[in-house]
C-alpha cells in the first residue's frame, strides 16, 4: 500500500529505472498503473527530478493518445508515479509476434503516435525517446504513447548537458542528440521516422555490436529506404521515412503535426488498414464489428471541393436516368470529426459499408434510387420540363466540375525539400504534379543530390498536371588549396582566384633552396579542402640564412663537422700530413673563420693525417755513432740499448723498426749495441 491509497496488486514490467505494477486507487475505485523507482536511484536527485519531470510533462498534455499521469509522490522512501492503466501490448510485442506490418497498418499505428507527439510539441515538450516499447496498444485497439521520463521543455532543449551520457535509446536517437544532446521537435520526428521504418521492415535501420557504433551511423549515414530492406514497400512510404530521418534537422518535417498531415495524405491513397487487436491465436482480427449499413435516405450526402461537385453531378445524372437506373452512391469525403481516433482499432478511414464515405454524423453513404425519386409527391407532373431543368443543372454542374477538376484546378505543392529527385517525383505524383530537376547549385544546408529549392515553392499552389522546377544540391561548394610552393606572389594570387580564394598575410622566413621572394608554404596547407572565399596566408622566402663561420682549426674533424652541419652548412673533407697538427684534427678551413656564408653552402676542411712516413735506414753492423747519425739524418729519434750492459764491440746488433720499414718522421728507432 502506498500513501494509504494505492494498493499494489500485480507485477507488470521492470525497466532500468523503475518497476511497473497494476494497482487499485482505493479512493476513486479504479485500476491504475503504479511506477515505483528502484531504491538504488531514489537517492539520486537527477533520477528523482526525471520522475517528477515525467509527471509534469504528462499532466500538461491533453490528448487521448498519451498515457495520463494521475499522481506522484513518495512513501517510506519509495518514489512513485500513478498512471492510467492500459491493458494490452506494446508495439514491440506486436513486432515480435507478427513481424513487419503492411504499410497501411503501420501508418495506422504511427498516426496516433504523431497525434501524441504533436500534443506534446504544442504544450512545449519534446519526448526524446520515441520507440516501440513506449507505444501501447490497448486490448480494444487504442494507441497511446507513454514514458515522458526523458521529456524536456523545448525552450530549454539546448541547455542542460548530460556530461557525455546519451539519453534515449540509441537505435532511435537523432544525429543532433548523439553529437550535441541538442533536441527539439524535429528530434521526435526523427524517432517517429525510425519507428515507421521498423514497423514496415521489422528491423531498425542501423545495428552494430556496440551502441556507440550505432550512434556513429546515425551521425554519418543516411537512413536507407525501407524498400531496400523489404520489397513491396511503396515509394511514398520510402519518401515519408527518408524525409523524417534526414540527418540535417532543417530538412525534416518541422514538427510532429506536419509529419502527421503527410501521413494522413498518404493514408487516403493507400488501401485501408483493418482495425485489429492481438488475438490469442496470434492473428490480426477486427477489434470491433462494423456498424450495419443504414436504410436509404433521400437527403444529399455532404461533401467538399471537387469530390462534392462530382457527387452532385452523379446525383443529377441518376435522376435523368429515370426508372432504368438502379441507383447510385454519392461518394463524399469522410469528415475527421472531433473524437475520431485515426489509430488502430479506432475507425481508420477505409472503404466498405458505413466507413468510406457519407454523412459527417454517422459516417454512412447516402443512397439515391429511382424508386425513391418516383415516390416523391413533389416531383413535377410535366416530365419533359423536369428533364429539361435536370439537363440544365447537369450542364451547370459539369461546367463547375470541369473548371475544378480540369485545366484550371490548382493543387497544393508538397514540400519536397531535402528529398532526392526520385523521392520527390513519387510525392509530387500524389498531387498530380511533375518534376523537372535539371537545375543544380551548391548548398551549405542540403546534401549532394537533395532538392534545395522548388518553383513554385513549398506550401504554394500550382495547376494540376503542371511541372515543378527543382534545384538539386551539388553539396557544399568546396575547393582544394593549390600548391603554391616556389611560386611568386603574382602567380599565387592568380592561382587562388581560380578557386575563389584570396591571398592573405605574408610572413617572411629563411629558406635554403627557395629563392628570395617566392612562396615557401601556405596556411591552410596545400591540398586541404576549404570553402570559397577562404583567405590563404603565405610564408615568403628571404633566401638562405646567413652564417658567420666559427674558427675550427685545430678542432677534431668530427666535432668541426657536427658544428658546421648544425649551422645548416655542408662539409667537405680532405687529408694532409702534418708534423705540427695531430692526426684527425683540422689543419685549415675554406672559407676561413669569420667569413659570412649562407645555409646550404659548403665548407672545406683539411684534416691532418699526422707526420709523413719515412723509410728507416739500415744501421745493423754500424758503430753506435754512425748508426745514430744515419737515423737522426733521416728524421728519427734514437734510443740506444746495451744488452751486455756495456759497449764491448761498439756494433749495432738489431734495430726496431727494421731497415726499410716506414715510420712517421720524428718517431723513435731503437738500436741494440754490443
XYZ file of C-alpha atoms in Angstrom:
674
model
C 0.000 0.000 0.000
C 1.345 3.454 -0.944
C 0.200 6.545 0.948
C -2.739 4.515 2.289
C -4.446 4.892 -1.105
C -2.795 2.780 -3.807
C -2.823 -0.986 -3.346
C -0.225 -2.922 -5.358
C -1.894 -5.955 -6.953
C 0.304 -7.457 -9.677
C 3.696 -7.097 -11.328
C 3.580 -5.735 -14.904
C 7.128 -4.976 -16.066
C 10.575 -3.977 -14.872
C 12.755 -1.356 -16.522
C 16.211 0.011 -15.910
C 14.984 2.695 -13.519
C 11.622 1.537 -12.183
C 9.169 -1.323 -11.860
C 5.551 -1.022 -13.020
C 2.684 -2.689 -11.146
C -1.047 -2.934 -11.640
C -2.706 -1.300 -8.683
C -6.027 -0.102 -7.292
C -6.854 3.501 -6.418
C -8.979 2.872 -3.309
C -10.174 6.454 -3.129
C -11.562 6.631 -6.691
C -12.164 2.893 -7.080
C -10.274 2.487 -10.344
C -7.454 0.356 -11.720
C -4.181 2.219 -12.180
C -0.590 1.549 -13.129
C 1.955 2.363 -10.423
C 5.543 3.045 -11.474
C 7.930 2.677 -8.496
C 11.520 3.890 -8.783
C 14.203 1.380 -7.827
C 15.561 2.225 -4.330
C 19.114 2.484 -5.699
C 18.059 5.556 -7.713
C 15.848 7.202 -5.110
C 18.817 8.979 -3.508
C 19.991 10.460 -6.823
C 18.427 13.920 -7.301
C 18.814 13.613 -11.094
C 16.661 10.483 -11.305
C 14.094 11.845 -8.914
C 13.886 15.016 -10.997
C 13.365 12.834 -14.096
C 10.431 11.125 -12.367
C 8.919 14.458 -11.430
C 9.504 15.771 -14.962
C 7.549 12.833 -16.376
C 4.628 13.687 -14.093
C 4.685 17.381 -15.053
C 5.036 16.692 -18.763
C 2.191 14.177 -18.927
C -0.029 16.368 -16.743
C 0.287 19.237 -19.227
C -0.724 17.093 -22.198
C -4.375 16.939 -23.120
C -4.539 14.116 -25.623
C -6.357 10.769 -25.779
C -3.163 9.334 -27.269
C -0.962 9.965 -24.215
C -0.926 7.712 -21.158
C -2.061 10.071 -18.426
C -0.267 10.522 -15.108
C -2.700 10.885 -12.189
C -0.439 11.343 -9.190
C 3.148 11.440 -7.979
C 4.576 11.055 -4.514
C 6.976 9.455 -2.045
C 6.104 6.987 0.708
C 8.556 5.297 3.068
C 11.458 6.165 0.783
C 9.702 4.880 -2.343
C 9.222 7.413 -5.155
C 6.296 6.552 -7.423
C 4.023 7.693 -10.241
C 0.375 6.720 -10.617
C -0.656 6.422 -14.244
C -3.546 5.414 -16.429
C -3.687 1.623 -16.718
C -3.740 0.433 -20.339
C -4.290 -3.336 -20.627
C -2.817 -4.573 -23.875
C 0.541 -4.808 -25.606
C 3.449 -2.638 -26.677
C 4.295 -2.208 -30.335
C 7.466 -4.171 -29.561
C 5.249 -7.129 -28.591
C 3.348 -6.756 -31.868
C 6.571 -6.746 -33.915
C 7.867 -9.822 -32.096
C 4.602 -11.672 -32.730
C 3.692 -10.546 -36.252
C 6.923 -9.225 -37.784
C 6.740 -6.447 -40.399
C 3.286 -4.909 -40.860
C 1.558 -3.878 -44.091
C 2.226 -0.192 -44.869
C -1.397 0.825 -44.268
C -1.402 -0.894 -40.866
C 1.954 0.671 -39.934
C 0.652 4.138 -40.827
C -2.478 3.464 -38.759
C -0.196 2.981 -35.740
C 2.094 5.918 -36.481
C -0.905 8.266 -36.947
C -1.949 8.416 -33.239
C 1.705 8.346 -32.159
C 2.201 11.570 -34.102
C -1.041 12.918 -32.588
C 0.505 12.385 -29.137
C 3.829 13.953 -30.128
C 2.052 16.900 -31.744
C 0.152 17.474 -28.490
C 3.463 17.404 -26.614
C 5.051 19.875 -29.031
C 2.101 22.230 -28.695
C 2.428 22.020 -24.906
C 6.102 22.920 -25.149
C 7.609 19.453 -24.604
C 9.640 17.033 -26.658
C 9.526 13.310 -25.863
C 13.155 12.369 -26.764
C 12.627 8.594 -26.523
C 10.213 7.519 -29.278
C 10.454 3.725 -29.696
C 8.143 0.667 -29.917
C 8.465 -0.040 -26.183
C 6.876 3.348 -25.418
C 3.847 2.862 -27.702
C 0.975 0.887 -26.159
C -1.932 -0.759 -27.981
C -4.858 -1.478 -25.713
C -6.948 -4.621 -25.991
C -9.673 -2.592 -27.697
C -7.239 -1.217 -30.285
C -6.445 2.262 -28.895
C -2.897 3.563 -29.319
C -1.193 5.554 -26.547
C 2.301 6.956 -26.051
C 3.912 6.590 -22.624
C 7.132 7.324 -20.725
C 7.791 11.039 -20.848
C 10.620 10.481 -18.370
C 13.145 11.922 -20.834
C 10.857 14.781 -21.899
C 12.361 18.216 -21.862
C 10.872 21.647 -22.285
C 11.563 22.865 -25.818
C 12.803 26.258 -24.674
C 15.481 24.515 -22.580
C 16.323 21.785 -25.033
C 19.733 23.162 -25.967
C 20.904 23.513 -22.400
C 21.496 21.152 -19.529
C 24.166 18.915 -20.967
C 24.450 15.385 -19.687
C 28.253 15.170 -19.493
C 28.572 12.640 -22.297
C 25.567 10.483 -21.319
C 23.276 9.652 -24.228
C 19.688 9.991 -23.012
C 17.308 7.827 -25.019
C 17.550 4.534 -26.864
C 20.490 4.566 -29.265
C 18.654 2.870 -32.169
C 16.201 5.797 -32.346
C 18.447 8.764 -31.442
C 18.677 11.658 -33.883
C 22.147 12.800 -35.025
C 21.903 16.034 -33.035
C 21.137 14.064 -29.859
C 24.242 11.933 -30.412
C 26.601 14.796 -31.258
C 25.437 17.656 -29.075
C 22.498 16.467 -26.918
C 20.512 19.169 -28.698
C 16.904 18.248 -29.247
C 13.742 19.879 -30.497
C 10.502 18.767 -32.140
C 12.462 17.575 -35.173
C 14.293 15.061 -32.973
C 10.951 13.416 -32.145
C 10.162 13.454 -35.885
C 13.399 11.511 -36.464
C 12.472 8.918 -33.818
C 8.972 8.540 -35.305
C 10.555 8.048 -38.738
C 12.728 5.228 -37.359
C 9.598 3.750 -35.744
C 7.796 3.753 -39.115
C 10.878 2.170 -40.741
C 10.815 -0.642 -38.173
C 7.066 -1.179 -38.487
C 7.252 -1.811 -42.261
C 10.590 -3.696 -42.305
C 10.648 -5.475 -38.948
C 14.100 -4.088 -38.103
C 15.851 -0.831 -37.244
C 17.966 0.801 -39.983
C 21.257 0.669 -38.073
C 22.678 -2.152 -35.990
C 26.145 -2.971 -34.634
C 27.818 -4.890 -31.830
C 28.373 -1.763 -29.719
C 25.884 1.065 -29.019
C 28.432 3.749 -29.923
C 28.836 2.186 -33.355
C 25.077 2.560 -33.883
C 25.270 6.177 -32.691
C 28.123 6.798 -35.146
C 25.966 5.508 -38.020
C 23.125 7.900 -37.109
C 25.578 10.797 -37.454
C 27.437 9.683 -40.583
C 24.990 7.555 -42.619
C 21.595 8.243 -44.192
C 18.679 6.045 -43.155
C 18.081 3.735 -46.141
C 14.752 3.468 -47.933
C 12.570 0.787 -46.293
C 12.020 -0.798 -49.718
C 15.765 -1.540 -49.874
C 15.290 -3.791 -46.831
C 11.841 -5.229 -47.538
C 10.476 -5.474 -51.058
C 6.992 -4.179 -51.700
C 7.135 -1.074 -49.510
C 5.598 1.757 -51.596
C 7.809 4.613 -52.773
C 5.525 7.038 -50.919
C 6.368 5.309 -47.607
C 10.074 5.446 -48.538
C 9.712 9.179 -49.103
C 7.965 9.685 -45.751
C 10.641 7.786 -43.819
C 13.539 9.469 -45.556
C 12.050 12.948 -45.148
C 11.513 12.330 -41.429
C 15.021 10.929 -40.869
C 17.209 13.420 -42.678
C 20.476 13.956 -40.832
C 20.049 17.724 -41.125
C 17.139 18.755 -38.851
C 16.125 21.569 -41.228
C 15.460 19.001 -43.971
C 12.927 17.052 -41.864
C 9.302 17.788 -41.093
C 9.361 20.793 -38.744
C 7.272 19.016 -36.098
C 5.016 16.032 -35.488
C 1.948 17.901 -36.748
C 3.499 18.388 -40.207
C 4.556 14.718 -40.247
C 1.005 13.735 -39.252
C -0.529 15.672 -42.165
C 1.807 13.916 -44.608
C 0.903 10.515 -43.107
C -2.816 11.204 -43.454
C -2.409 12.423 -47.041
C -0.677 9.128 -47.856
C -3.225 7.005 -45.960
C -6.002 8.342 -48.159
C -4.231 6.957 -51.233
C -3.459 3.522 -49.782
C -5.806 0.571 -49.230
C -7.427 0.959 -45.807
C -5.992 -0.707 -42.723
C -8.273 -3.088 -40.880
C -8.753 -2.225 -37.178
C -7.305 -5.039 -35.132
C -6.047 -6.245 -31.807
C -3.677 -9.098 -30.901
C -5.788 -12.246 -30.564
C -4.986 -15.427 -28.634
C -4.168 -17.254 -31.863
C -1.655 -14.525 -32.796
C -3.579 -13.342 -35.844
C -4.806 -9.851 -36.614
C -8.526 -9.640 -36.048
C -11.102 -6.871 -36.153
C -11.267 -5.185 -32.763
C -14.973 -4.356 -33.037
C -17.691 -5.222 -35.593
C -18.517 -2.769 -38.336
C -21.852 -0.944 -37.862
C -24.653 -2.128 -40.185
C -25.359 -0.099 -43.289
C -28.261 2.367 -42.737
C -31.502 2.464 -44.701
C -31.544 4.514 -47.893
C -32.109 8.224 -47.400
C -33.206 10.969 -49.706
C -31.069 13.772 -48.308
C -27.859 14.535 -50.177
C -24.513 13.494 -48.720
C -22.345 16.394 -47.653
C -19.050 16.804 -49.482
C -16.351 19.323 -50.130
C -14.294 20.604 -53.039
C -14.112 18.708 -56.272
C -15.470 15.449 -54.813
C -18.644 17.177 -53.621
C -19.119 18.618 -57.104
C -18.587 15.158 -58.582
C -21.218 13.723 -56.237
C -23.731 16.405 -57.226
C -23.146 15.711 -60.904
C -23.641 11.988 -60.328
C -26.911 12.696 -58.489
C -28.313 14.711 -61.428
C -27.270 12.004 -63.855
C -29.061 9.417 -61.720
C -32.261 11.493 -61.743
C -32.140 11.800 -65.550
C -31.700 8.050 -65.916
C -35.351 7.536 -64.897
C -36.801 4.177 -63.973
C -33.995 2.297 -65.720
C -31.434 3.431 -63.145
C -30.656 1.023 -60.350
C -29.400 3.822 -58.107
C -26.003 5.119 -57.114
C -23.960 6.015 -54.044
C -22.764 9.580 -53.619
C -19.048 9.323 -52.632
C -18.396 12.161 -50.231
C -15.164 12.610 -48.310
C -15.308 11.376 -44.739
C -15.044 14.162 -42.177
C -12.428 13.858 -39.464
C -14.801 14.937 -36.722
C -13.756 15.621 -33.133
C -13.274 12.467 -31.148
C -12.383 10.389 -34.184
C -9.273 8.373 -33.397
C -7.261 7.610 -36.508
C -5.306 4.878 -34.792
C -5.553 1.144 -34.843
C -8.994 -0.164 -33.989
C -10.379 3.339 -33.797
C -12.004 3.738 -37.159
C -9.140 4.419 -39.584
C -10.505 5.622 -42.942
C -11.485 2.626 -45.037
C -13.854 1.576 -47.760
C -16.898 -0.598 -47.187
C -20.297 -0.264 -45.602
C -20.585 2.566 -43.171
C -16.996 3.796 -43.311
C -15.764 5.014 -46.678
C -18.000 7.998 -47.328
C -21.234 9.720 -46.439
C -22.739 11.849 -43.732
C -20.397 13.572 -41.340
C -22.522 12.478 -38.387
C -22.991 8.766 -38.946
C -20.222 8.031 -41.469
C -22.516 6.134 -43.885
C -23.153 6.660 -47.587
C -26.376 8.224 -48.789
C -28.210 6.149 -51.419
C -30.450 7.770 -54.005
C -32.598 5.334 -56.042
C -35.016 5.788 -58.951
C -37.824 4.290 -56.857
C -37.307 6.911 -54.182
C -37.416 9.682 -56.737
C -40.614 8.323 -58.332
C -42.405 8.175 -54.977
C -41.666 11.799 -54.180
C -45.036 13.661 -54.241
C -43.226 16.896 -55.059
C -41.997 15.549 -58.410
C -43.287 17.770 -61.303
C -46.000 16.239 -63.459
C -44.574 17.590 -66.669
C -41.745 15.165 -67.162
C -40.279 16.950 -70.191
C -39.895 20.163 -68.292
C -38.301 18.275 -65.400
C -35.862 16.595 -67.686
C -35.017 19.917 -69.302
C -34.308 21.514 -65.934
C -32.281 18.475 -64.909
C -30.246 18.747 -68.109
C -29.527 22.430 -67.432
C -28.500 21.566 -63.892
C -26.304 18.787 -65.174
C -24.555 21.074 -67.658
C -24.012 23.657 -64.938
C -22.561 21.122 -62.582
C -20.421 19.559 -65.311
C -19.096 23.031 -66.111
C -18.186 23.599 -62.489
C -16.590 20.163 -62.284
C -14.639 20.868 -65.475
C -13.293 24.097 -64.018
C -12.460 22.472 -60.678
C -11.059 19.197 -61.976
C -9.884 20.321 -65.371
C -7.098 22.620 -66.544
C -7.988 25.348 -64.011
C -7.725 23.102 -60.961
C -4.998 24.178 -58.542
C -3.384 21.831 -56.078
C -1.088 22.385 -53.128
C 2.611 21.915 -53.830
C 4.030 19.359 -51.354
C 7.222 20.247 -49.521
C 9.904 18.102 -51.160
C 12.943 19.997 -49.860
C 15.606 17.609 -48.676
C 14.316 14.731 -50.818
C 16.094 13.133 -53.761
C 14.517 13.680 -57.207
C 13.261 10.077 -57.148
C 11.551 10.577 -53.790
C 10.166 13.965 -54.814
C 8.762 12.563 -58.060
C 6.765 9.982 -56.096
C 5.459 12.586 -53.633
C 4.528 15.115 -56.329
C 2.756 12.403 -58.300
C 0.276 12.038 -55.445
C -0.733 15.667 -56.144
C -0.758 15.107 -59.941
C 2.389 17.196 -60.394
C 5.562 16.506 -62.370
C 9.171 17.290 -61.522
C 11.924 18.981 -63.521
C 15.168 18.540 -61.581
C 17.591 19.710 -64.276
C 18.940 22.684 -62.310
C 21.790 22.255 -59.831
C 23.575 24.529 -57.424
C 25.827 24.400 -54.382
C 24.285 24.372 -50.901
C 25.605 24.528 -47.354
C 22.316 23.205 -45.950
C 21.423 20.299 -48.242
C 23.482 17.251 -49.066
C 24.501 16.380 -52.588
C 21.527 15.008 -54.515
C 18.856 16.596 -52.290
C 16.359 19.138 -53.567
C 17.248 22.556 -52.148
C 14.581 24.773 -53.780
C 11.440 24.498 -55.900
C 9.457 26.858 -58.102
C 6.630 27.200 -57.072
C 7.858 26.834 -53.511
C 6.531 24.520 -50.800
C 3.051 25.221 -49.447
C 2.123 27.272 -52.541
C -0.235 26.068 -55.282
C 0.110 25.061 -58.935
C -2.145 23.885 -61.735
C -2.887 20.179 -61.637
C -0.643 18.331 -64.080
C 1.934 21.137 -64.254
C 5.684 20.748 -63.725
C 7.529 21.866 -60.595
C 11.056 23.126 -61.278
C 13.540 21.944 -58.664
C 17.137 22.886 -57.939
C 19.207 19.911 -56.825
C 22.077 20.428 -54.405
C 25.603 19.693 -55.554
C 26.563 19.670 -51.899
C 28.690 22.310 -50.208
C 30.927 24.284 -52.578
C 34.485 23.299 -51.710
C 37.916 23.650 -53.309
C 41.404 22.326 -52.576
C 44.082 24.859 -51.638
C 46.530 24.899 -54.596
C 50.225 24.064 -54.169
C 51.930 27.461 -54.259
C 55.444 26.429 -53.190
C 58.087 28.129 -55.310
C 55.606 30.490 -56.997
C 55.787 34.258 -56.964
C 53.133 36.315 -55.185
C 51.581 37.326 -58.511
C 51.328 33.698 -59.593
C 49.838 32.777 -56.221
C 47.096 35.430 -56.466
C 46.136 34.185 -59.908
C 46.013 30.526 -58.791
C 43.903 31.372 -55.725
C 41.439 33.451 -57.740
C 40.736 30.425 -59.948
C 39.418 28.525 -56.878
C 37.609 31.509 -55.318
C 40.187 32.145 -52.608
C 42.148 35.281 -51.717
C 45.750 35.935 -50.755
C 46.124 36.835 -47.093
C 49.016 37.893 -44.897
C 52.621 37.375 -45.979
C 55.231 36.213 -43.483
C 58.928 36.079 -44.401
C 61.325 33.345 -43.394
C 64.731 31.981 -44.416
C 64.838 29.039 -46.808
C 67.816 27.104 -48.075
C 66.519 26.174 -51.541
C 63.620 28.528 -52.461
C 64.634 31.832 -54.000
C 64.059 35.064 -52.178
C 60.525 36.403 -52.820
C 58.996 33.046 -53.719
C 56.408 31.211 -51.588
C 57.603 28.612 -49.095
C 54.273 27.373 -47.610
C 50.562 28.216 -47.129
C 48.042 28.232 -44.288
C 45.729 26.307 -44.799
C 48.235 23.866 -46.307
C 48.149 22.786 -49.935
C 45.533 20.114 -50.657
C 43.200 20.982 -47.763
C 39.533 21.329 -48.821
C 38.013 24.687 -47.849
C 35.030 26.944 -48.550
C 35.016 29.611 -51.285
C 36.301 32.944 -50.023
C 38.857 31.339 -47.733
C 41.841 33.615 -47.039
C 45.135 31.806 -47.633
C 48.139 33.161 -45.717
C 51.609 32.546 -47.163
C 55.224 32.346 -45.974
C 57.650 34.014 -48.394
C 61.322 33.065 -48.656
C 64.046 35.540 -47.668
C 66.575 33.223 -49.255
C 69.197 31.183 -47.374
C 70.006 32.319 -43.855
C 73.490 33.986 -43.473
C 76.016 32.264 -41.171
C 79.321 33.574 -39.689
C 81.890 30.771 -39.787
C 83.469 29.913 -36.404
C 87.209 29.116 -36.049
C 87.516 25.346 -36.187
C 91.285 24.992 -36.933
C 92.862 22.541 -34.502
C 89.491 21.038 -33.537
C 88.813 17.396 -34.200
C 87.344 16.711 -37.608
C 84.274 15.062 -36.067
C 83.356 17.976 -33.810
C 84.041 20.541 -36.565
C 81.773 18.659 -38.975
C 78.962 18.457 -36.428
C 79.202 22.198 -35.717
C 79.006 23.132 -39.381
C 76.029 20.841 -40.052
C 74.168 22.339 -37.109
C 74.574 25.696 -38.841
C 72.918 24.295 -41.962
C 76.178 24.023 -43.909
C 77.543 21.182 -45.963
C 81.027 19.793 -45.200
C 83.787 18.529 -47.500
C 86.921 16.925 -46.012
C 90.401 16.285 -47.365
C 93.504 14.848 -45.567
C 97.062 16.067 -45.400
C 100.079 15.022 -43.358
C 101.325 17.453 -40.785
C 104.214 17.435 -38.354
C 102.546 20.165 -36.259
C 98.835 19.142 -36.159
C 97.816 15.902 -34.568
C 96.224 13.313 -36.761
C 92.413 13.758 -37.034
C 92.434 17.469 -36.264
C 91.637 20.331 -38.645
C 94.677 21.898 -40.313
C 92.693 24.574 -42.206
C 89.204 25.513 -43.471
C 87.841 27.222 -46.578
C 86.229 29.764 -46.352
C 88.239 30.910 -43.354
C 86.699 31.575 -39.960
C 84.803 34.880 -39.667
C 83.607 34.732 -43.273
C 79.824 35.174 -43.866
C 78.296 32.248 -45.748
C 74.680 31.054 -46.215
C 72.852 27.988 -45.068
C 73.309 25.285 -47.625
C 76.812 26.457 -48.617
C 79.772 24.049 -48.470
C 82.802 24.460 -46.161
C 86.006 22.530 -46.964
C 88.076 21.159 -44.076
C 91.724 19.988 -44.368
C 92.269 17.296 -41.740
C 95.702 16.167 -40.527
C 96.729 12.599 -41.192
C 99.780 13.067 -38.886
C 103.535 13.353 -39.808
C 104.766 11.942 -43.165
C 106.154 8.344 -43.311
C 109.958 7.911 -43.795
C 111.975 4.802 -44.783
C 114.028 3.541 -41.863
C 117.768 3.267 -42.878
C 119.726 0.009 -42.232
C 122.176 0.613 -39.354
C 122.844 -3.009 -38.272
C 126.676 -3.617 -38.008
C 127.458 0.077 -37.773
C 129.076 1.712 -34.821
C 126.853 3.419 -32.351
C 127.910 6.839 -33.552
C 127.427 6.008 -37.224
C 124.000 4.469 -36.588
C 122.867 7.419 -34.507
C 123.996 9.858 -37.200
C 122.215 7.987 -40.026
C 118.948 7.730 -38.147
C 118.928 11.345 -36.997
C 119.726 12.465 -40.506
C 116.595 10.523 -41.716
C 114.471 12.469 -39.197
C 114.134 9.876 -36.435
C 114.818 9.942 -32.744
C 117.270 7.296 -31.500
C 117.068 5.089 -28.424
C 120.203 3.034 -27.623
C 120.043 -0.212 -25.619
C 123.054 -2.195 -24.271
C 122.119 -5.880 -23.824
C 125.593 -6.662 -22.215
C 125.283 -3.585 -20.015
C 128.391 -2.075 -21.698
C 129.645 -1.369 -25.176
C 132.068 -4.242 -25.868
C 132.373 -4.341 -29.663
C 130.664 -0.967 -30.469
C 128.471 -2.538 -33.117
C 124.648 -2.360 -33.712
C 123.315 -5.880 -33.382
C 119.499 -5.207 -34.038
C 117.153 -2.277 -34.807
C 113.409 -1.668 -34.317
C 111.659 -0.961 -36.665
C 113.730 -2.988 -39.115
C 115.538 -1.494 -42.035
C 113.437 -0.324 -44.995
C 110.248 -0.148 -42.880
C 108.067 3.004 -42.986
C 107.734 5.027 -39.816
C 106.448 8.534 -39.090
C 109.080 11.180 -39.320
C 110.165 12.143 -35.816
C 109.261 8.784 -34.356
C 111.860 6.799 -32.285
C 114.076 3.998 -33.642
C 115.593 1.567 -31.099
C 119.035 0.072 -31.626
C 120.794 -2.664 -29.616
C 124.581 -2.047 -29.324
C 127.027 -4.857 -28.118
